Short mmCIF file of C-alpha atoms in Angstrom, two decimals:
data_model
loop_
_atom_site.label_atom_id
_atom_site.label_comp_id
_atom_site.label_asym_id
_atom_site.label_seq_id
_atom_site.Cartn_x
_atom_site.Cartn_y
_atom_site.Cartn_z
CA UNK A 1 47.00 24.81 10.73
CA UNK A 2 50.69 23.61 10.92
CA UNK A 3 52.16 21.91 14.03
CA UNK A 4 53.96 24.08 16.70
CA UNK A 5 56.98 25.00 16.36
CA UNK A 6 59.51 24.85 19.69
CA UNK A 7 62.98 26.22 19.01
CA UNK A 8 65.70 25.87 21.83
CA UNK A 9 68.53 28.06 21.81
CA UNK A 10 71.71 27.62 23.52
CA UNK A 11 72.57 30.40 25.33
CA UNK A 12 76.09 31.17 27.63
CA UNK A 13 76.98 32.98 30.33
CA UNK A 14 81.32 33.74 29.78
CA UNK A 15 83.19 36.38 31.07
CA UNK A 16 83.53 39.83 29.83
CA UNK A 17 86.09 39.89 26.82
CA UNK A 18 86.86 43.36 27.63
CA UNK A 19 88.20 42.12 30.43
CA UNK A 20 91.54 40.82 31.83
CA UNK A 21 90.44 36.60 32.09
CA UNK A 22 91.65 35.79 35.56
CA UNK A 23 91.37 32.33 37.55
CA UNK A 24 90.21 31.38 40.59
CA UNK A 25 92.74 29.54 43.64
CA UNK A 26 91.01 26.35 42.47
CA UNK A 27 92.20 26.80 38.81
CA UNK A 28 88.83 27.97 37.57
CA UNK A 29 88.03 30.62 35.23
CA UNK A 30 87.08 33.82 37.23
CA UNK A 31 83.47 34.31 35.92
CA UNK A 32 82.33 37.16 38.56
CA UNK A 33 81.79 39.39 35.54
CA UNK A 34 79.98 37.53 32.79
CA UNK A 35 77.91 38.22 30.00
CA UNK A 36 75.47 36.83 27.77
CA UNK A 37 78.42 35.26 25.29
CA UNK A 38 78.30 37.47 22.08
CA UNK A 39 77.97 34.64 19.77
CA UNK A 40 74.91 33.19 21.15
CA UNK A 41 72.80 36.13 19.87
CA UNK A 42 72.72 35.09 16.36
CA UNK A 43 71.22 31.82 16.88
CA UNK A 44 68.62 33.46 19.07
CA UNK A 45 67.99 36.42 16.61
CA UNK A 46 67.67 33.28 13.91
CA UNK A 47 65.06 31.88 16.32
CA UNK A 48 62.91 35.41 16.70
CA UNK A 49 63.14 35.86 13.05
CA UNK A 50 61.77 32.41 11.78
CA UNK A 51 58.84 33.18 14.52
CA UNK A 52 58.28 36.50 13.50
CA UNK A 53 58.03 34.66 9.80
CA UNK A 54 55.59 32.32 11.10
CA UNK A 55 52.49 34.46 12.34
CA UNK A 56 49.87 31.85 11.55
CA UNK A 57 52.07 28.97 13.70
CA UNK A 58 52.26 28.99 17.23
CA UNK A 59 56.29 29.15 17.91
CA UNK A 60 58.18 28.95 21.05
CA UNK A 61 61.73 29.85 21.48
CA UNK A 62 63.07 29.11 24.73
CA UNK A 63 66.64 29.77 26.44
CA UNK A 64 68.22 27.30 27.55
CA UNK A 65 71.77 27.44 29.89
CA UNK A 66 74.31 25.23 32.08
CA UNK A 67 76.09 27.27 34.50
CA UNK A 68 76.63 28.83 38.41
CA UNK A 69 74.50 30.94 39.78
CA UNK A 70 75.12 34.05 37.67
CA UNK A 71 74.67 32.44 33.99
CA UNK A 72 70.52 33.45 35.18
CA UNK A 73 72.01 37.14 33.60
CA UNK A 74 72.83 35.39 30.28
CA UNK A 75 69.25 34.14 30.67
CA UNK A 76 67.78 37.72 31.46
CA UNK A 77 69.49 38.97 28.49
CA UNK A 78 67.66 36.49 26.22
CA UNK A 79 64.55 37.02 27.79
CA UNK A 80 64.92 40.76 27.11
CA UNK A 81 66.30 40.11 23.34
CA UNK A 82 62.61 38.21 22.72
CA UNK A 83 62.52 34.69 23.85
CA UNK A 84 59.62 33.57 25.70
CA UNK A 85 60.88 30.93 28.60
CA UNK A 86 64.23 30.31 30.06
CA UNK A 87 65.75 26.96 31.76
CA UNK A 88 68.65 27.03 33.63
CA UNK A 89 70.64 23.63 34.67
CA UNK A 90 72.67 24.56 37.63
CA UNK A 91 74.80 21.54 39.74
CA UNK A 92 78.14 21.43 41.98
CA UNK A 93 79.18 18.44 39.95
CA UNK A 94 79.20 20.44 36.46
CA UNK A 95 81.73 23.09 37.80
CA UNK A 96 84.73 22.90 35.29
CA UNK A 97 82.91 21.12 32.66
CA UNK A 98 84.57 20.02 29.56
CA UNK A 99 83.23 19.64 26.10
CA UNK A 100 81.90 15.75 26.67
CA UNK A 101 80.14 16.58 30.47
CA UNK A 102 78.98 19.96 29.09
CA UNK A 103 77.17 18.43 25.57
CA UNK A 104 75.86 15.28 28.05
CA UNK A 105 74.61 18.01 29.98
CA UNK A 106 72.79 20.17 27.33
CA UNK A 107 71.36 17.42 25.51
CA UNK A 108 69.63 16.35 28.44
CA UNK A 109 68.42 19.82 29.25
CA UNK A 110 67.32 20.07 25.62
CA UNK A 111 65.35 16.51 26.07
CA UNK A 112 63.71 17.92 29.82
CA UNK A 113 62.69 21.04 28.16
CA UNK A 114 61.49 19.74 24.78
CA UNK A 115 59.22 16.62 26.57
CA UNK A 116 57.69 19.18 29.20
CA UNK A 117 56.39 21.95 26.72
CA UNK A 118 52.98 22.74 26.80
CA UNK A 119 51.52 23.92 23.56
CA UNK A 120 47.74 25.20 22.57
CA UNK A 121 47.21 23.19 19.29
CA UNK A 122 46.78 19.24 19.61
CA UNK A 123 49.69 18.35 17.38
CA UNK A 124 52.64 17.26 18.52
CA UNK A 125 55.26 20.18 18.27
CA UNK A 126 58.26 19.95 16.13
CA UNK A 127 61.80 20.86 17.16
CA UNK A 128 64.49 23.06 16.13
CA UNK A 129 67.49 23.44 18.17
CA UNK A 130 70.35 26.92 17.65
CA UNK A 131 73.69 27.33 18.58
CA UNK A 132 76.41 29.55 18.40
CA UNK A 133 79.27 28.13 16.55
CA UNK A 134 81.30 28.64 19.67
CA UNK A 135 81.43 29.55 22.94
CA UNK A 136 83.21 32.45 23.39
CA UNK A 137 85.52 31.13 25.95
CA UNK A 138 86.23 27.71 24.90
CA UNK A 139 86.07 28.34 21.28
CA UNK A 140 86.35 24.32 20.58
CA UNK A 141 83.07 24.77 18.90
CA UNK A 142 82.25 20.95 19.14
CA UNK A 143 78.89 20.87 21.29
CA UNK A 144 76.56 20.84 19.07
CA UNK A 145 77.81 18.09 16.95
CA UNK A 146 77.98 16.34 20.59
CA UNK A 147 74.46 17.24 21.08
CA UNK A 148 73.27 16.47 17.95
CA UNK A 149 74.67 12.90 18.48
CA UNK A 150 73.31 12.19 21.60
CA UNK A 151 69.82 13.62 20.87
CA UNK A 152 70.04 11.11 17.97
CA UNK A 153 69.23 13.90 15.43
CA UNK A 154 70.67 15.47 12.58
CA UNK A 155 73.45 18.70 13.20
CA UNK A 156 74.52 21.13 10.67
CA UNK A 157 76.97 23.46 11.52
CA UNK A 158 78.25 26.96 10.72
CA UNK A 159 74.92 28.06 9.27
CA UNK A 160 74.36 31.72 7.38
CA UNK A 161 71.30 31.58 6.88
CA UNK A 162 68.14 29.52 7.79
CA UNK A 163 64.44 29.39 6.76
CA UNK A 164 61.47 27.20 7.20
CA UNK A 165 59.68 25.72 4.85
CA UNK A 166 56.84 23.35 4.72
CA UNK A 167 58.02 21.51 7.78
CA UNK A 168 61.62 21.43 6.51
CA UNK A 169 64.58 23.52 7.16
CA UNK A 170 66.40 24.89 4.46
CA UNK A 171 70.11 25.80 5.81
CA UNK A 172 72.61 27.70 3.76
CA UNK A 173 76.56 26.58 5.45
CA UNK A 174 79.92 27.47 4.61
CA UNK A 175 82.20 24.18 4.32
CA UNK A 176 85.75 25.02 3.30
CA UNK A 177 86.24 27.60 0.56
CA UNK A 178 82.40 26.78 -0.66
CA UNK A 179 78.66 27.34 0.45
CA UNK A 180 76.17 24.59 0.32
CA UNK A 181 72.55 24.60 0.56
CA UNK A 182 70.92 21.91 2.28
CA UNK A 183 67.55 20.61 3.19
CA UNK A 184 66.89 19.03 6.12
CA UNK A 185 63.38 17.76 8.20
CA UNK A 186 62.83 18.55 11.93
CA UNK A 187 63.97 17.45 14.53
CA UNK A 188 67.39 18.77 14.09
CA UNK A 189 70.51 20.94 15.85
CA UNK A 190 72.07 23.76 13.83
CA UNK A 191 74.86 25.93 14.98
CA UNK A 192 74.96 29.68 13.49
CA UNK A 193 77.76 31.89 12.59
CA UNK A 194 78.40 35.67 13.37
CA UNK A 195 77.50 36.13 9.26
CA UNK A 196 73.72 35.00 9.47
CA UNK A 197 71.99 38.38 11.34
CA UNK A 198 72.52 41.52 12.85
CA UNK A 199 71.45 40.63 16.65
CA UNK A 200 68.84 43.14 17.70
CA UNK A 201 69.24 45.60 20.57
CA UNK A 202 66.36 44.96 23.47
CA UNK A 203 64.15 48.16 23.45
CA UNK A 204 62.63 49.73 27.03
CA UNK A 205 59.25 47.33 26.91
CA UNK A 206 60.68 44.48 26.08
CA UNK A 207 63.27 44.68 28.93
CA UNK A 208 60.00 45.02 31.01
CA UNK A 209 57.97 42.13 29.42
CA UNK A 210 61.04 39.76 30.23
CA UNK A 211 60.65 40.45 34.00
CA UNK A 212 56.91 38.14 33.92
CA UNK A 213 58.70 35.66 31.41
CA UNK A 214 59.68 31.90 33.24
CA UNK A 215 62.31 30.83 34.15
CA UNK A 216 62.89 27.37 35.63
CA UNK A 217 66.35 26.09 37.45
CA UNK A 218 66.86 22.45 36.85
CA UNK A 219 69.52 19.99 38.24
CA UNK A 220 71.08 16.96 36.89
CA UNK A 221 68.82 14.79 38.88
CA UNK A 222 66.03 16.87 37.36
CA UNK A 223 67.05 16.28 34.02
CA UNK A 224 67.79 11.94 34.58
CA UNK A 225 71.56 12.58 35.04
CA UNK A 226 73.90 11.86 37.97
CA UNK A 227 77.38 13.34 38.52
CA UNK A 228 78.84 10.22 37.07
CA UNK A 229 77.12 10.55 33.92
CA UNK A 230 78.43 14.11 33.55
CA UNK A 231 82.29 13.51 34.76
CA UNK A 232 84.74 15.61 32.81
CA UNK A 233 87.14 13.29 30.73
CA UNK A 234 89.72 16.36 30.90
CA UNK A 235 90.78 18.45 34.42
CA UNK A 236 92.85 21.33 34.81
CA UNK A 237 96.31 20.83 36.30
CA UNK A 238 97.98 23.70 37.04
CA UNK A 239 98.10 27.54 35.11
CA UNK A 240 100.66 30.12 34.66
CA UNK A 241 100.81 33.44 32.87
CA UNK A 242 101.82 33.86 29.84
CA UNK A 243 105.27 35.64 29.85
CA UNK A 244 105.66 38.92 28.85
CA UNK A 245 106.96 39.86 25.66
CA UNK A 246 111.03 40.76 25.25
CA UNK A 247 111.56 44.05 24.41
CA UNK A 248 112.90 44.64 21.04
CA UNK A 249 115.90 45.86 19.51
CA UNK A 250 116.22 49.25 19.61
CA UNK A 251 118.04 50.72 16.51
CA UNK A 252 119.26 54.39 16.99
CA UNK A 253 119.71 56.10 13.66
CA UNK A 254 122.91 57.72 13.84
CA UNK A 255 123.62 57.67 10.23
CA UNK A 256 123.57 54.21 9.80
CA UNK A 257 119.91 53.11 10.84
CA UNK A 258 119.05 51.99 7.67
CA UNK A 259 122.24 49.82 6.66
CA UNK A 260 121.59 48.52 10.50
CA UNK A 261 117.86 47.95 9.98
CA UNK A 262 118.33 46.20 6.50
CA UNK A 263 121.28 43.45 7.74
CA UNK A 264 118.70 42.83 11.06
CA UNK A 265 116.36 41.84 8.58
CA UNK A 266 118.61 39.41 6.68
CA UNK A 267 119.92 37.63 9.67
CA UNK A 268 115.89 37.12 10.37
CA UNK A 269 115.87 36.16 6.60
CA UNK A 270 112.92 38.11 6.37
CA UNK A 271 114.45 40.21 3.23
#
């Protein structure tokens, strides 16, 4: 019987991009109305499918997040979507994050969560762990190199598609203008884009089964950090809003419109 499989997904809690994004008086972004971020369902629909692929091996696929007290709904919603656990690393000293404190942060959440899984079969479990290709807020879209470095493991990024076989991973990736296909063993971090899957919708009964799932809140002393080892390199010092746009010139057409239209173009040197 193969080894266990435990795949960790990085999931996000980011405000509503329906929504005007506001800031708080301490220059933070205003994250009262967040969502599970929309990009982050493809790598966990890439996790449900490679267990759903995988009846004969015991597969986990956990949820993992770092945020404030509402990123647990960005957690519920991956619960709901099919995953079986969820971790949440919650800490004052993590408020405004940036990209360095936030991968320092996840990759130790990946290591607490991947060294304290419990599995059935005797064999030591292997490890896969998904990404989005961004966060939907940031967009830098560097974490899970960062991650991948600091787990010591290899990262692939921008995956479209992804299957196991025989204990290694085959990834197909966009690089540039081209599409490479690449084989790589486990352990390993791969980020996924919006082209791999269409994300699934959850259904009444599993909305139900994720209300017995787990889910366990961790801090950074839980995890072996300290606020010094997750200091942001980068702070915010001031915002503004973005001025509005000038109005434009208005040409009436009184007979002339077009003559007047086509010598506004040439002094743009756009004709």
């Amino acid at each position: 019987m193969p080894a266990p499989l435990h795949i960790i997904t990085l999931v996000k809690w980011v405000p509503d991009s329906q929504l005007q994004r506001r800031f708080t008086d301490e220059n933070r972004l205003d994250r009262s109305e967040g969502i599970l971020a929309e990009l982050d369902e493809y790598p966990l629909e890439a996790a449900l499918q490679i267990k759903e692929a995988h009846p004969d091996r015991e597969v986990r696929v956990s949820a993992v997040t770092v945020g404030p007290e509402g990123s647990s709904a960005a957690l519920k919603k991956a619960l709901q979507l099919g995953a079986d656990d969820g971790f949440r690393l919650t800490d004052d000293a993590l408020t405004g994050a940036d990209i360095w404190a936030t991968s320092a942060a996840v990759a130790a959440l990946v290591s607490t969560v991947r060294d304290q899984a419990v599995f059935d079969a005797d064999e030591d479990p292997e490890h896969l762990v998904l990404t989005g290709m961004a966060s939907d807020d940031g967009e830098a879209g560097a974490v899970p190199a960062q991650v991948g470095e600091r787990l010591g493991i290899p990262a692939l990024t921008r995956a479209l598609d992804l299957a196991l076989q025989a204990g290694h991973l085959v990834v197909t990736r966009i690089s540039g203008q081209t599409s490479q296909k690449l084989d790589l063993p486990l352990p390993a971090v791969v980020s996924v884009t919006d082209k791999a899957n269409d994300p699934r919708y959850p259904n009444f009964k599993a909305i139900m089964a994720a209300k017995k799932k787990p889910v366990t809140e961790l801090s950074l002393l839980d995890v072996g950090l300290t606020p010094v080892d997750a200091r942001s390199k980068i702070g915010l010092v001031s915002i503004q809003s973005r001025p509005a746009r000038a109005v434009g010139e208005v040409i009436a057409d009184d007979g002339q419109g077009g003559r007047r239209i086509v010598e506004y173009l040439a002094k743009e040197r756009l004709v």
